[in-house]
XYZ file of C-alpha atoms in Angstrom:
380
model
C -26.387 -9.460 -2.078
C -22.853 -8.173 -2.554
C -20.095 -8.383 0.034
C -20.720 -4.914 1.401
C -24.430 -5.564 1.831
C -23.682 -8.864 3.545
C -20.863 -7.767 5.802
C -20.764 -3.989 6.334
C -22.555 -4.409 9.687
C -19.608 -6.503 10.908
C -16.960 -3.808 10.376
C -15.324 -2.921 13.668
C -16.977 -5.675 15.692
C -14.457 -7.645 17.728
C -14.067 -11.159 16.324
C -16.258 -10.417 13.308
C -14.041 -12.381 10.906
C -15.649 -15.551 12.203
C -19.079 -14.307 11.055
C -18.146 -13.811 7.391
C -19.983 -15.730 4.715
C -17.561 -18.005 2.892
C -15.621 -18.333 0.728
C -14.273 -14.855 1.501
C -11.113 -13.211 0.218
C -9.159 -11.986 3.236
C -6.387 -9.367 3.462
C -4.381 -9.063 6.658
C -3.887 -5.293 6.872
C -0.791 -5.417 9.083
C 1.000 -7.951 6.859
C 0.010 -6.044 3.723
C 1.353 -2.799 5.176
C 4.630 -4.427 6.193
C 5.077 -5.967 2.741
C 4.495 -2.619 1.033
C 6.960 -0.900 3.371
C 9.615 -3.619 2.973
C 9.698 -3.437 -0.843
C 9.654 0.352 -0.809
C 12.594 0.395 1.616
C 14.568 -2.067 -0.532
C 14.115 0.046 -3.654
C 14.829 3.278 -1.807
C 18.095 1.905 -0.465
C 19.132 0.848 -3.974
C 18.191 4.172 -5.552
C 15.799 2.459 -7.971
C 12.244 3.628 -8.623
C 9.416 1.339 -7.547
C 6.458 0.964 -9.908
C 4.458 -1.966 -8.470
C 2.062 -3.931 -10.641
C -1.660 -3.520 -10.002
C -2.555 -6.654 -11.965
C -1.962 -8.438 -8.676
C -4.439 -6.509 -6.539
C -6.650 -4.496 -8.978
C -7.404 -2.128 -6.114
C -7.387 1.658 -5.862
C -6.971 1.416 -2.068
C -3.861 -0.758 -2.304
C -2.392 1.410 -5.060
C -2.837 4.418 -2.769
C -0.944 2.625 0.001
C 1.880 1.818 -2.418
C 2.087 5.400 -3.645
C 2.037 6.706 -0.072
C 4.964 4.398 0.743
C 7.061 5.949 -2.026
C 6.166 4.240 -5.317
C 6.887 6.454 -8.319
C 3.832 5.098 -10.122
C 1.768 1.980 -10.727
C 1.803 -0.643 -13.485
C -1.379 -1.913 -15.132
C -1.652 -4.948 -17.371
C -4.431 -3.600 -19.565
C -6.166 -0.353 -20.469
C -9.198 -1.252 -18.323
C -7.105 -1.445 -15.150
C -5.514 1.909 -15.942
C -8.911 3.536 -16.469
C -10.115 2.349 -13.067
C -6.989 3.490 -11.228
C -6.915 6.844 -12.999
C -10.552 7.424 -12.058
C -9.520 6.684 -8.479
C -6.905 9.434 -8.529
C -3.807 7.306 -9.183
C -1.359 8.877 -11.625
C 1.915 7.872 -13.272
C 0.397 4.708 -14.699
C 2.364 2.387 -16.992
C 0.362 0.005 -19.181
C 2.711 -2.945 -19.571
C 0.927 -4.794 -22.403
C 0.811 -3.261 -25.901
C -2.528 -1.629 -26.708
C -3.306 -2.621 -30.290
C -7.018 -2.895 -31.115
C -8.663 0.207 -32.671
C -11.150 0.689 -29.828
C -8.475 0.195 -27.171
C -6.222 2.709 -28.917
C -9.046 5.258 -28.844
C -9.457 4.590 -25.119
C -5.716 4.997 -24.634
C -5.823 8.387 -26.374
C -8.686 9.466 -24.109
C -6.763 8.271 -21.056
C -3.648 10.167 -22.183
C -5.741 13.306 -22.411
C -7.367 12.799 -18.991
C -4.222 11.488 -17.253
C -1.178 13.044 -18.984
C 1.368 11.094 -16.903
C 0.224 7.792 -18.437
C 2.905 5.709 -20.172
C 2.204 2.912 -22.682
C 4.321 0.176 -24.226
C 4.795 -0.427 -27.940
C 6.378 -3.217 -29.957
C 5.094 -2.529 -33.475
C 5.585 0.436 -35.872
C 2.086 0.160 -37.343
C 0.500 0.266 -33.891
C 2.708 3.257 -33.081
C 1.359 5.087 -36.135
C -2.248 4.231 -35.269
C -1.726 5.392 -31.707
C -0.207 8.660 -32.891
C -3.191 9.299 -35.164
C -5.642 8.716 -32.300
C -3.641 11.036 -30.069
C -3.579 13.721 -32.764
C -7.357 13.620 -32.931
C -7.590 14.232 -29.183
C -4.673 16.663 -28.996
C -2.844 14.548 -26.421
C 0.805 13.462 -26.231
C 1.733 10.037 -24.843
C 4.991 8.816 -23.325
C 5.942 5.306 -24.470
C 8.407 2.533 -23.725
C 9.639 0.042 -26.303
C 8.757 -3.445 -25.086
C 11.666 -5.876 -25.589
C 11.047 -9.611 -25.893
C 13.260 -11.426 -23.341
C 12.787 -14.707 -25.177
C 9.323 -15.744 -24.075
C 7.857 -14.549 -27.431
C 4.765 -13.143 -25.706
C 5.241 -9.460 -26.559
C 8.149 -7.208 -27.421
C 10.456 -6.432 -30.332
C 12.489 -9.439 -31.375
C 15.949 -7.887 -31.798
C 18.109 -4.852 -31.146
C 17.647 -3.863 -34.789
C 13.878 -3.963 -34.408
C 14.154 -1.822 -31.278
C 16.147 0.823 -33.151
C 13.722 0.752 -36.088
C 10.763 1.235 -33.761
C 12.567 4.052 -31.951
C 13.043 5.825 -35.285
C 9.360 5.408 -36.085
C 8.346 6.827 -32.705
C 10.718 9.761 -33.161
C 9.024 10.584 -36.454
C 5.582 10.822 -34.853
C 4.437 14.094 -33.306
C 2.261 12.772 -30.491
C 4.513 10.046 -29.073
C 7.485 10.606 -26.769
C 10.009 7.795 -26.354
C 11.045 7.479 -22.709
C 12.824 4.143 -22.585
C 12.343 0.381 -22.660
C 10.544 -2.396 -20.830
C 12.091 -5.840 -20.268
C 10.051 -8.245 -18.147
C 11.301 -11.804 -17.591
C 8.086 -13.544 -16.590
C 8.974 -17.258 -16.641
C 12.122 -16.626 -14.610
C 10.187 -15.165 -11.655
C 9.229 -18.613 -10.334
C 12.448 -20.586 -10.775
C 12.624 -22.127 -7.268
C 16.401 -21.987 -6.849
C 17.871 -18.541 -6.320
C 21.143 -19.606 -7.932
C 19.394 -20.933 -11.039
C 17.135 -17.882 -11.210
C 20.077 -15.512 -10.981
C 21.961 -17.338 -13.737
C 18.938 -17.181 -16.045
C 18.317 -13.495 -15.402
C 22.002 -12.603 -15.778
C 22.038 -14.191 -19.252
C 18.931 -12.259 -20.294
C 20.282 -9.025 -18.834
C 23.377 -9.359 -21.005
C 21.037 -9.342 -24.010
C 19.183 -6.322 -22.604
C 22.499 -4.471 -22.301
C 23.144 -5.110 -25.994
C 19.756 -3.670 -26.969
C 20.320 -0.613 -24.783
C 23.747 -0.126 -26.376
C 22.257 -0.301 -29.875
C 19.589 2.241 -28.964
C 22.169 4.563 -27.423
C 24.408 4.333 -30.486
C 21.428 5.314 -32.647
C 20.718 8.321 -30.432
C 17.910 6.801 -28.377
C 19.538 6.048 -25.018
C 16.678 4.975 -22.729
C 16.004 7.131 -19.699
C 13.729 4.456 -18.226
C 14.576 0.755 -18.098
C 11.540 -0.882 -16.501
C 10.977 -4.497 -15.560
C 11.711 -7.042 -12.836
C 9.276 -8.705 -10.448
C 8.871 -10.171 -6.993
C 10.997 -13.211 -7.855
C 13.913 -11.325 -9.401
C 13.882 -7.912 -7.736
C 17.022 -8.501 -5.653
C 18.821 -10.014 -8.643
C 17.898 -7.092 -10.885
C 19.049 -4.596 -8.269
C 22.387 -6.381 -8.089
C 22.780 -6.454 -11.876
C 22.171 -2.716 -11.952
C 20.421 -2.194 -15.287
C 16.825 -1.499 -14.232
C 15.976 2.091 -13.353
C 12.563 1.029 -12.062
C 11.107 -2.277 -10.872
C 7.619 -3.726 -11.374
C 6.993 -6.287 -8.583
C 3.391 -7.252 -7.971
C 2.844 -10.327 -5.825
C 5.012 -9.154 -2.922
C 2.015 -7.302 -1.463
C 0.170 -10.596 -0.884
C 2.522 -13.510 -1.534
C 1.191 -16.822 -2.773
C 2.293 -20.424 -2.885
C 4.257 -20.008 -6.110
C 6.500 -17.385 -4.526
C 6.521 -18.859 -1.025
C 7.911 -22.092 -2.507
C 10.813 -20.151 -4.077
C 14.020 -18.916 -2.474
C 13.693 -15.162 -3.001
C 16.904 -14.060 -1.256
C 19.547 -16.752 -1.704
C 21.012 -16.116 1.740
C 19.000 -18.532 3.866
C 17.269 -15.656 5.639
C 13.822 -16.782 4.570
C 11.143 -14.936 2.664
C 11.209 -11.149 3.201
C 7.451 -10.894 2.689
C 4.498 -12.290 4.609
C 1.329 -14.066 3.576
C -1.233 -11.261 3.499
C -3.883 -12.796 1.205
C -6.006 -15.766 2.229
C -9.339 -17.375 1.509
C -11.570 -18.181 4.461
C -13.737 -21.243 3.916
C -15.967 -23.533 5.968
C -16.492 -27.244 6.249
C -19.765 -28.220 4.586
C -19.588 -31.994 4.964
C -17.678 -34.358 7.266
C -19.043 -37.867 6.813
C -15.707 -39.663 6.473
C -13.087 -40.067 9.161
C -10.128 -38.881 7.097
C -11.774 -36.354 4.765
C -13.869 -33.195 4.987
C -15.366 -31.085 2.218
C -15.017 -27.294 2.227
C -16.900 -24.632 0.250
C -14.039 -23.408 -1.953
C -13.393 -24.991 -5.332
C -12.427 -23.835 -8.818
C -14.602 -20.712 -8.472
C -12.802 -19.614 -5.303
C -9.130 -20.309 -6.107
C -6.988 -20.171 -9.216
C -5.899 -23.567 -10.472
C -2.701 -22.605 -12.339
C -0.466 -22.389 -9.262
C -0.922 -25.842 -7.824
C -2.946 -26.658 -4.747
C -3.821 -24.379 -1.883
C -2.487 -25.141 1.562
C -4.125 -24.900 4.954
C -3.088 -22.359 7.572
C -3.338 -22.902 11.296
C -3.820 -26.079 13.241
C -4.696 -28.146 10.155
C -1.684 -27.058 8.094
C -0.729 -30.688 7.392
C -4.038 -31.469 5.706
C -3.791 -32.107 1.966
C -5.970 -29.932 -0.257
C -7.622 -31.444 -3.370
C -10.020 -29.659 -5.720
C -13.402 -31.420 -5.977
C -15.198 -29.234 -8.513
C -16.538 -25.742 -8.996
C -17.723 -25.155 -5.429
C -15.832 -27.669 -3.290
C -12.476 -29.037 -2.253
C -11.450 -31.832 0.088
C -9.035 -31.788 2.976
C -7.376 -35.156 3.627
C -5.789 -35.952 6.972
C -6.099 -38.814 9.428
C -8.998 -38.137 11.773
C -9.935 -34.780 10.261
C -13.566 -35.815 9.719
C -13.914 -36.504 13.423
C -12.247 -33.381 14.795
C -13.393 -30.818 12.183
C -17.155 -30.560 11.904
C -19.542 -28.838 9.449
C -19.620 -25.072 9.851
C -16.106 -24.791 11.233
C -13.711 -22.368 9.582
C -10.622 -23.237 7.524
C -8.187 -20.657 6.146
C -6.292 -21.348 2.923
C -3.259 -19.830 1.291
C -3.632 -18.800 -2.344
C -1.796 -20.784 -5.063
C -1.547 -17.824 -7.495
C -2.745 -14.465 -6.212
C -3.467 -12.519 -9.438
C -6.121 -14.806 -10.986
C -7.554 -15.682 -7.569
C -8.188 -11.994 -6.846
C -9.970 -11.744 -10.199
C -12.583 -14.223 -8.937
C -13.815 -11.877 -6.192
C -15.576 -8.522 -5.954
C -14.122 -7.413 -2.614
C -11.334 -7.743 -0.095
C -12.326 -8.366 3.510
C -9.650 -6.412 5.363
C -8.883 -7.767 8.813
C -6.877 -6.751 11.846
C -6.417 -9.763 14.070
C -9.825 -11.450 14.076
C -11.782 -8.270 13.367
C -13.142 -7.073 10.023
C -11.981 -3.445 9.709
C -12.961 -2.597 6.130
C -14.220 -3.901 2.800
C -12.333 -2.770 -0.302
C -13.763 -3.079 -3.786
C -11.633 -4.881 -6.343
C -12.396 -2.090 -8.768
C -10.432 -3.367 -11.747
C -11.693 -6.951 -11.418
C -12.443 -8.469 -14.793
C -10.887 -5.505 -16.620
C -9.085 -7.648 -19.162
C -9.918 -5.279 -22.008
């Protein structure tokens, strides 16, 4: 049975969260809504467009909430995510990873025809030519951004000269329209110290300015400069180069971001924990240890360990395999018995979400809706 078949009968019943089968992916609707509103207000006050990243939530429902709050569009990591969101009525989609394989390029051309406000990223002249040919066959025109490598060597043109050369190639092609550049500093998002993070991003932004200057001198001044993230959004607003920002994890928050100083002013995190995993104790035969039903298949492992919310927040979480984890704390095996509920924070929200089919949306202790994670597994 899927989540809806298991739990639809519980929607609207007071206290129904406690009846959920576990592990269950939980979204606190009030916290989610406040997070969405807070980021939108920050961008609005700065006069910068907000284009949040759907790779975090993979959800048409959450994208709709972000658009309703004032987002100019939505980012997608891959073509599959964009197809799902477009089918759900979301427009102004930016695909932030270059689309390079022949089949994916054909899908991109079809998406450009069906959703004309789609924007793609490019970092290679040959791929640009292939994309133009696919678009010509479908009669569509596609807006594109030049992806600039900030030094991580994952994607993006490697120099200002390469950016200008690619801009010239795009200008020579009939079915591509150059709109600007993308510059996403991924590793810098999780530098714990705000001061260190700002210094790193300031150095990279100086390089970005040089690429923009070279493009402008060649006649290709970018109208869009897109990038940033949850960890650097305030820094990028201060530096004043981005025309639109791409934060993703702010909607949920996770341990990686909660452990970082996002503001630098001692005011604390401006966003709340809205994503959790509800679990249950399945074994408690040792005084200082209990086993819960959430292991590698329920939580991403690349963001460290989960932590416990509520009365047992001091318990130490340790993965114990595919289906299980242990909670260590003096006396926990006496006071916490099999069947009792435990709520966990998420170490890294994006890959954790990808492990589930649905969000269980709660208000207080009541299940109020079940949202499909429609773009789950859409890595192609």
